[in-house]
Each structure stands twice: as C-alpha cells, then as structure tokens.
CSV table of C-alpha atoms in Angstrom, one decimal:
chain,number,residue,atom,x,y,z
A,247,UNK,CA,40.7,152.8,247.1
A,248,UNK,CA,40.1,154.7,244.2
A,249,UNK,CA,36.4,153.9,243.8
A,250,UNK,CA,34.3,157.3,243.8
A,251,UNK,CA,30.6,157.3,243.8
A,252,UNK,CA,28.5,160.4,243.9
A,253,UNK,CA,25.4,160.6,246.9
A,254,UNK,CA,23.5,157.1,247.1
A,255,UNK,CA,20.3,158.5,245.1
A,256,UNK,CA,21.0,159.2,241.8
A,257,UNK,CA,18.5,161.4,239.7
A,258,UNK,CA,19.1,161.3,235.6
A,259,UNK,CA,17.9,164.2,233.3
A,260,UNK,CA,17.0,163.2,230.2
A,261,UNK,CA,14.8,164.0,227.1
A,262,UNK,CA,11.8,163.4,229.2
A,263,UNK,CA,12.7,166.0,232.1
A,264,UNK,CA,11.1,170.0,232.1
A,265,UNK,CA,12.6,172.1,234.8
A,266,UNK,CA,9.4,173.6,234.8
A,267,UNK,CA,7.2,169.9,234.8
A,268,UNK,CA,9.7,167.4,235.7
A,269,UNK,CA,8.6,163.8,234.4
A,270,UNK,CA,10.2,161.3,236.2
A,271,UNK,CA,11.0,157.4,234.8
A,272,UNK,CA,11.9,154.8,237.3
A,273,UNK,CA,14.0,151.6,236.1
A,274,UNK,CA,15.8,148.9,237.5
A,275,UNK,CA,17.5,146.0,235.8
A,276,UNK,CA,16.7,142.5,236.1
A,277,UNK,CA,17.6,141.3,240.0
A,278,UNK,CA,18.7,144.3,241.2
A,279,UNK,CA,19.2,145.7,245.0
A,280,UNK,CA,20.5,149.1,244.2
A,281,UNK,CA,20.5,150.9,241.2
A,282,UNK,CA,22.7,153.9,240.1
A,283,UNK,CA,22.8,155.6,237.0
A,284,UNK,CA,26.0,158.0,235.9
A,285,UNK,CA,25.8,159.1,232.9
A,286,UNK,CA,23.3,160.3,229.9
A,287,UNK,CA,24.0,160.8,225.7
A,288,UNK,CA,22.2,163.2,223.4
A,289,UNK,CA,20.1,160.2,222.1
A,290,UNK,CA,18.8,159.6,225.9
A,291,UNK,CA,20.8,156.3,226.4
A,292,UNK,CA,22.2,155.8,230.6
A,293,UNK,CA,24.9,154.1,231.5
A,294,UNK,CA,25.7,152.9,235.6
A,295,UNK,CA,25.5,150.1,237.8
A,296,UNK,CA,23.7,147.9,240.4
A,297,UNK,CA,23.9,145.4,243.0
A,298,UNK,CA,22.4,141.9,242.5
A,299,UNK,CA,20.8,140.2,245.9
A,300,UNK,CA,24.6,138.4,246.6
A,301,UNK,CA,25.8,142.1,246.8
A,302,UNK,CA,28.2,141.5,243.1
A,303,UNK,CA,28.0,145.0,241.1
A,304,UNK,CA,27.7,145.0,237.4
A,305,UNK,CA,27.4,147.2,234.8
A,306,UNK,CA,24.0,148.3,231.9
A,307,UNK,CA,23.3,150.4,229.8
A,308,UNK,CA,20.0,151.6,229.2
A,309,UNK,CA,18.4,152.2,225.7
A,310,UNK,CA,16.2,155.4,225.6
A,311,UNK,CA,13.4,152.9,224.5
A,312,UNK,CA,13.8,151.1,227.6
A,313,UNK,CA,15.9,148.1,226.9
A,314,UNK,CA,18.7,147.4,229.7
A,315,UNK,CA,21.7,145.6,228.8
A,316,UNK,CA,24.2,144.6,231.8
A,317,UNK,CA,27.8,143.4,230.8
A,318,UNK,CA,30.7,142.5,232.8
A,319,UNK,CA,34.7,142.6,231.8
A,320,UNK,CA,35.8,139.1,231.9
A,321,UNK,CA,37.2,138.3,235.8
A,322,UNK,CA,35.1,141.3,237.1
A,323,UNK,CA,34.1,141.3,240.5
A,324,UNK,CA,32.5,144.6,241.1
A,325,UNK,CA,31.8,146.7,237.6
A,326,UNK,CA,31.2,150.6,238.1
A,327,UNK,CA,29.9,152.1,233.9
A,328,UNK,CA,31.3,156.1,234.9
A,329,UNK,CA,30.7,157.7,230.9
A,330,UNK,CA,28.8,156.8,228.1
A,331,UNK,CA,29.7,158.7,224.9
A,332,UNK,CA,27.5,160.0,221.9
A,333,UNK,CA,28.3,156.9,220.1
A,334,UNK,CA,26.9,154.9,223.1
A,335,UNK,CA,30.3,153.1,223.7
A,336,UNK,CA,31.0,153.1,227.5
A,337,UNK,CA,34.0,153.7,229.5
A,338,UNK,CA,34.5,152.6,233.6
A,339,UNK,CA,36.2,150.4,236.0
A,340,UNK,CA,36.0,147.3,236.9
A,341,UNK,CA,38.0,145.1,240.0
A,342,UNK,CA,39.3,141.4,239.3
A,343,UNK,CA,41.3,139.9,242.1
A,344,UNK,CA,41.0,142.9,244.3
A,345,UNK,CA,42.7,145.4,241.8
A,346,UNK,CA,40.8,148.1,240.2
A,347,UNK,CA,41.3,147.9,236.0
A,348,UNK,CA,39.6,150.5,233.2
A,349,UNK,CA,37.5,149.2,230.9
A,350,UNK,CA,35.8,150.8,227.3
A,351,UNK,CA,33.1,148.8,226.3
A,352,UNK,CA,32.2,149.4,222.5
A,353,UNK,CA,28.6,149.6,221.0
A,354,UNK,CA,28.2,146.2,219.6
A,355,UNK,CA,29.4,145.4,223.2
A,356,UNK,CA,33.2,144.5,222.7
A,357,UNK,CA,35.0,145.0,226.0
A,358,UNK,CA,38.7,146.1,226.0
A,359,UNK,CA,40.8,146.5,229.2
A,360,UNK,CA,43.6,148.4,230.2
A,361,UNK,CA,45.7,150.1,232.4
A,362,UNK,CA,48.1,153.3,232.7
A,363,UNK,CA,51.7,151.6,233.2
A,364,UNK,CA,52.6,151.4,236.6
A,365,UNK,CA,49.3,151.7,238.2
A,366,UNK,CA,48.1,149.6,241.3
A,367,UNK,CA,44.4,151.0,240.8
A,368,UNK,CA,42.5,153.3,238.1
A,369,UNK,CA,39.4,154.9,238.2
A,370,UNK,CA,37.8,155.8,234.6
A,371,UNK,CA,35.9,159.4,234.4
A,372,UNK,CA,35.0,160.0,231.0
A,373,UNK,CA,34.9,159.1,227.2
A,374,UNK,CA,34.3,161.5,224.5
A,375,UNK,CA,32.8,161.1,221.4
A,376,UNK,CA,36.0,160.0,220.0
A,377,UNK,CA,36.6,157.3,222.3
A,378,UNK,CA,39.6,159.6,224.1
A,379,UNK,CA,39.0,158.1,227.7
A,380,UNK,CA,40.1,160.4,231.2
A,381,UNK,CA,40.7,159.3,234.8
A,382,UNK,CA,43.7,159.0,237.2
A,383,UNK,CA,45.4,156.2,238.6
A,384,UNK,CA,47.4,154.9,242.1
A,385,UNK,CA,51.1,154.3,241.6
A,386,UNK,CA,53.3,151.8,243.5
A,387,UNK,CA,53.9,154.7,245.9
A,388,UNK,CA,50.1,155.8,246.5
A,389,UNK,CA,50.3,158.7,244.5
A,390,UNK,CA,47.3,159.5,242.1
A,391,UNK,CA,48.2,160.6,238.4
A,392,UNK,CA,46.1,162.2,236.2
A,393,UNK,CA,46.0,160.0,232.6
A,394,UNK,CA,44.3,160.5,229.0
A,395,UNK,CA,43.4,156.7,227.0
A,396,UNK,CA,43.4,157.8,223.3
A,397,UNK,CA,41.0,155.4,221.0
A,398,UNK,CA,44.4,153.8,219.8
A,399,UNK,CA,44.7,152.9,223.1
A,400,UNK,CA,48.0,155.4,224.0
A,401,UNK,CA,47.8,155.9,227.3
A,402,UNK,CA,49.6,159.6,228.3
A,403,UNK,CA,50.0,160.3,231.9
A,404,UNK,CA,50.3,164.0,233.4
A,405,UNK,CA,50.1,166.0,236.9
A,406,UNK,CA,50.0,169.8,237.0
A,407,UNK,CA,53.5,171.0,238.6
A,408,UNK,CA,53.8,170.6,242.5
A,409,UNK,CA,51.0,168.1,242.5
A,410,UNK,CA,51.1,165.6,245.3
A,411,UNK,CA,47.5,163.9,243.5
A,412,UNK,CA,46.1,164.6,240.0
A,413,UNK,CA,42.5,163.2,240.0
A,414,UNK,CA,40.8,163.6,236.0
A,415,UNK,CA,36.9,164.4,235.9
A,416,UNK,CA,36.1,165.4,232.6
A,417,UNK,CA,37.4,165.3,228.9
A,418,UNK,CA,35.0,166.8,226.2
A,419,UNK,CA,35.4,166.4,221.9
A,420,UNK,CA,38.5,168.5,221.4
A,421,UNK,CA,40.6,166.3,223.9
A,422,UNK,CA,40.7,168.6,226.7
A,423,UNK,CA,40.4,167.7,230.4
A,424,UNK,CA,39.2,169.4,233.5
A,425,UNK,CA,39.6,167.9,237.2
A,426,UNK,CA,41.3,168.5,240.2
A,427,UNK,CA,44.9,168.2,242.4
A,428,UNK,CA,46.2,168.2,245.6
A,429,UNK,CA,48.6,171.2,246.7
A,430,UNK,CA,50.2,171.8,249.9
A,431,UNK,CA,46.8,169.8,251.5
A,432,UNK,CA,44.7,172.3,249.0
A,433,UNK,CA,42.7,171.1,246.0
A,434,UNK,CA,42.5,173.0,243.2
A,435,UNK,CA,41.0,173.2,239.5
A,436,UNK,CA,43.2,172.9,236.6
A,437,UNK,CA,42.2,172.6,232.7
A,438,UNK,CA,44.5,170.5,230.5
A,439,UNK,CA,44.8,171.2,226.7
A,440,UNK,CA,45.5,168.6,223.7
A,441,UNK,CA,48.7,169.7,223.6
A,442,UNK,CA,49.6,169.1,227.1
A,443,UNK,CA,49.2,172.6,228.8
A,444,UNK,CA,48.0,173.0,232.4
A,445,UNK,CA,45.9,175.9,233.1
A,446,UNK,CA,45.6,176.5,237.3
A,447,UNK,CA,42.8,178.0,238.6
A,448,UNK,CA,40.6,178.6,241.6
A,449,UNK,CA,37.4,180.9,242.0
A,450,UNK,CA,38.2,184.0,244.1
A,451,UNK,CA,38.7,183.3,248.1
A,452,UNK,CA,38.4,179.5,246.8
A,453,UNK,CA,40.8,177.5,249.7
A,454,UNK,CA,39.3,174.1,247.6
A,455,UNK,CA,38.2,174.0,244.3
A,456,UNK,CA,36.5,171.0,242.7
A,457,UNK,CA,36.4,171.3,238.7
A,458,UNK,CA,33.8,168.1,238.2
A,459,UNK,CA,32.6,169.0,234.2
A,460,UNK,CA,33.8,170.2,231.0
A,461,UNK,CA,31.4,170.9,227.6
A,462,UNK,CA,32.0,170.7,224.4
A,463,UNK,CA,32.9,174.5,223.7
A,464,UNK,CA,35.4,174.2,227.0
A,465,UNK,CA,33.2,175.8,229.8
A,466,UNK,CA,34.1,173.9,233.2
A,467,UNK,CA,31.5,173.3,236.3
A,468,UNK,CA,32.2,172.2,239.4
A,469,UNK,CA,32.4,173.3,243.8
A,470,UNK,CA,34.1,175.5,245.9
A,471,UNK,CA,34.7,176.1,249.4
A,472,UNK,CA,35.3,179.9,251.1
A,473,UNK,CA,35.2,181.2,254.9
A,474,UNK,CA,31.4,181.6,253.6
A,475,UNK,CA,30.2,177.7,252.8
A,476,UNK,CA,30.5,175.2,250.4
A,477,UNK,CA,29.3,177.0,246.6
A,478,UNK,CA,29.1,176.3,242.6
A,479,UNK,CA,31.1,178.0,239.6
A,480,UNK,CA,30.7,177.8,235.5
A,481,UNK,CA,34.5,179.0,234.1
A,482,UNK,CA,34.1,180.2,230.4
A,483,UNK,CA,36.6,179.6,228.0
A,484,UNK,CA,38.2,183.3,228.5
A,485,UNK,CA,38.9,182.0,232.0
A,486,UNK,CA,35.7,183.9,233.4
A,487,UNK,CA,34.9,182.4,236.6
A,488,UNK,CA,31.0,183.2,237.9
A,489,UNK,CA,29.9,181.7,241.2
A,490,UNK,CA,26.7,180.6,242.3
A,491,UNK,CA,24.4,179.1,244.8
A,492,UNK,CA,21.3,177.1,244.9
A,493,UNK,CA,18.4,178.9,246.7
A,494,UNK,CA,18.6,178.8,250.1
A,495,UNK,CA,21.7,176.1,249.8
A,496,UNK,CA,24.4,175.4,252.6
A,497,UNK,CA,25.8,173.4,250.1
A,498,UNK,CA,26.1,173.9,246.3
A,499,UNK,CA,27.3,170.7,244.1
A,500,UNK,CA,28.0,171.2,240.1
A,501,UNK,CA,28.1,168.1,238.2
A,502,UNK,CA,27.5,167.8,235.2
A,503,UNK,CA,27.3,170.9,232.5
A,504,UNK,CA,26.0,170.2,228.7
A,505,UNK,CA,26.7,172.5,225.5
A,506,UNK,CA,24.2,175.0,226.4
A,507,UNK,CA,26.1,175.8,229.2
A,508,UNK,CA,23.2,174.2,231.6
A,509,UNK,CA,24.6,172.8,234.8
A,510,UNK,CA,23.1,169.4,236.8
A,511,UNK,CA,23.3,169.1,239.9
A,512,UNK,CA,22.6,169.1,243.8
A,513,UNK,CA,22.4,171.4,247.0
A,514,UNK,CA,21.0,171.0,250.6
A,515,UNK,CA,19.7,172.9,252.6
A,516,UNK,CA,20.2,171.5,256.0
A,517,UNK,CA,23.0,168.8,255.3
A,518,UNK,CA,20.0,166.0,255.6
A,519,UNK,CA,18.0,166.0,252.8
A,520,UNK,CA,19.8,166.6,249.1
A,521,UNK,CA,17.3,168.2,245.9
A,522,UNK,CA,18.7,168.5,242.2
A,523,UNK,CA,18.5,171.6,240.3
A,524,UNK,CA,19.3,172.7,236.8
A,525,UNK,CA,21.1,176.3,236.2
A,526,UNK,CA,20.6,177.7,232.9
A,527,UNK,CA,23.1,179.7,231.1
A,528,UNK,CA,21.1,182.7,232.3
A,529,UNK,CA,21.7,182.1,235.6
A,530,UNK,CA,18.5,180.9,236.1
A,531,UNK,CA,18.2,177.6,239.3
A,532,UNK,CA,15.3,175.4,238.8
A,533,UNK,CA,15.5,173.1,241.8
A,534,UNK,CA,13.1,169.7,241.9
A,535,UNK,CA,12.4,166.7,243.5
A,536,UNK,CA,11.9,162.9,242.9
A,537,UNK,CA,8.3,162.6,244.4
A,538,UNK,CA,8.3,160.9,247.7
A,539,UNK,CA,12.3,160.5,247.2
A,540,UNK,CA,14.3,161.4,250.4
A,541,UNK,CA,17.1,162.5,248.7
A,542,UNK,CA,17.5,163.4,244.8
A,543,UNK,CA,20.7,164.2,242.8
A,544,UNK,CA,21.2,165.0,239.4
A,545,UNK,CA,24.8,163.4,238.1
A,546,UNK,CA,24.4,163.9,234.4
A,547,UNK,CA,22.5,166.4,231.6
A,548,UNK,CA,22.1,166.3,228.3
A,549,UNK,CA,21.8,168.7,225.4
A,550,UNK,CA,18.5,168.2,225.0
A,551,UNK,CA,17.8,170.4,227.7
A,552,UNK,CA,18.1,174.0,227.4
C-alpha cells in the first residue's frame, strides 16, 4: 500500500554523465528481469532493486567500479534500496509476511530493521550522511504519518497541523526534512526543522504541491500543479520559490537536487514518451536521452555534477 516507485525506466547521473556529452553505463545484476536504480553518493556508488525470473525483488548496491552486491533483510519477500548515503550505508523497505518493514543496511552489510510504533506499513525515503533515516508510515486507522529514524535508532513521528496524511521525501545532513501532506483533498509542501518546526508552503497559484528533494544547504525541489499544467520549483533557504519548466514540457517532474543547487529530473512532452533533464543553478535545462530508450528518467544527482 505504501510502496512508491517512480516511472518504470530509471536513468542514474553519475560521475560519468556531461549534460553536454551524456555517457551512458548499462548494468544489470546477476539474474535479473527488471532493473531499477534510486539513488547515487558523491563517490558514484547506486543503490535500487530488481526482479529475478520467479518475479521476487531484492535489493544491490552497486560499487562505482562496477561490483554489484544484492542483500535481502532476513524474511524479505519483496526488497525496495530507496537512499544510499555518503557513507554508502543504505536505507529502504522491505515486506515479510505481507507487511511492509524499514530497513538500514550498514557498509560492511549489517542489516537492522525497524518500525515507527504503531505502524501497519512504512515506506523508507532517505538516509543522510549521519544515518538519520525519513519516511512515513500507515497507522491502524490508514492514516500516513510522517517519521525521522535517528542513527540510535529513536524513532520521532510528526504531521504538520490539519494533516489528514504526512508523506516524508527528503532529509539532508543538518536533520531537516522536506515532503508533502494532504489538506482538505490538497497536497502541499512543508519543510521540517531539527527542532521540530513545520514550515507550509506552496508555489504561487500552486492547488498541489509535491516537495520531492532537499540539499545539503536546505534548498527543496520538487512539482506543482496550476490552472496552467503540471510545473517544477527550487525553494531557497529564504523561502524563495522560482518555478520552472522543461522546454516544450506538458509536464515538469523535480527529483532529485544536489549541493550545487542542480536539479534531476523528468518532463514530457506529449504524456507518451518521458526525457531526463538537468537544471543548473543558473536556470539553465539540459534535456537528454538514453539512446534507443523509449522512455528516460533521471531519479537521483550527485555533486559531482555542476
């Protein structure tokens, strides 16, 4: 219920990758049907999922010299790898016995499990660099929380007020977390401090607001929608909101921004056919292409790129 995945082809950016001369590198593991990859560190290592050939999803990470290395939690039937921090230690979900569980998954490949108290499913967003972990959670009455996993393992729970569904994207080094709630059948952005405050927000004529990303000096990323179409937005620290679109783009989707303020991400043009593109902090849109792919997304951008 609370699995999320992002469009079926996945795109990475990575050290490799030049907005101007993209260089692409294919991988699968070992056996695998379907291959997705979800998240990139500054030293080029991915972390995701595939399907084996009797349809059973696990999780790998990827070493940027190559080597994969898939893991399980103990019990897991389906394993989704959402974050992988600086330190290469991993953070997702995984379902045993039909009940969604998070996981962190430490570099020497340690797994520890847990879950929010109270929670009848839990989807994992992100780990930072000092192994706080962010994602939201289904209660026994079907309402979604937002929660923060600290690296002691205190689990803190939170909604912004008149919430009827906190859903957690992002958390970046400081502790603080961007995402998204449901209000009066309305999403909107919100920004959540270390100390517990709840900032609101929505670009201008937004009626739903997506915040998907936060970096590491606080600027947020994420989607709108207006009477106009469906858009993108970068929010500085000061609260600055600055829209934008993707060239020709009925659909703009910001997902992922790094500490350069560049943003990853995906448009359309004619709700068919999906191409990444990379903003930089300029404003500058550099849209590309998998070669022969018919659909390309880019979920996740390092530092590495400008």
């Amino acid at each position: 219920m609370l699995k999320r995945f992002a469009l079926a082809v996945l795109c990475i950016l990575g050290p490799g990758f030049s907005a101007n001369a993209a260089t692409f590198t294919t991988f699968d593991p070992p056996g695998s049907t379907d291959t997705r990859g979800f998240s990139i560190n500054g030293l080029g290592s991915i972390a995701g999922d595939y399907r084996d050939s009797n349809s059973v999803v696990h999780g790998f990470v990827r070493a940027a010299d190559g080597t994969i290395t898939e893991f399980d939690p103990p019990g897991s039937t389906d394993t989704d790898a959402s974050s992988i921090n600086g330190t290469g230690a991993i953070a997702g979900s995984y379902k045993a016995k039909h009940v969604w569980h998070g996981y962190v998954r430490a570099v020497d490949g340690t797994i520890t499990t847990f879950d929010p108290p109270g929670s009848t499913g839990i989807f994992v967003a992100s780990i930072n660099d000092k192994g706080s972990i962010a994602g939201d959670y289904s209660d026994a009455n079907d309402i979604v929380h937002g929660f923060v996993r600290a690296a002691d393992g205190t689990i803190t729970t939170f909604d912004p007020k008149g919430s009827t569904g906190t859903f957690a994207a992002s958390i970046n080094d400081a502790g603080t977390v961007t995402g998204s709630f449901d209000r009066n059948g309305n999403s909107r952005g919100y920004v959540r401090a270390v100390d517990g405050t709840i900032t609101v927000f929505d670009p201008s004529g937004s009626d739903d607001t997506k915040a998907r990303t936060i970096n590491g000096k606080g600027s947020i990323a994420g989607d709108y929608t207006d009477n106009t179409g469906f858009h993108g937005f970068v929010r500085a620290t000061d609260g600055t909101i600055t829209t934008f679109d993707a060239p020709g783009s009925v659909v703009t989707d910001a997902l992922s921004i790094n500490t350069k303020g560049s943003i990853a991400g995906a448009y359309t043009a004619n709700y068919h056919r999906w191409h990444g593109f990379v903003r930089a902090a300029d404003g500058t849109i550099k849209a590309f292409d998998y070669p022969e792919s018919k659909s390309t997304v880019a979920v996740s951008i390092n530092s590495t790129h400008s």
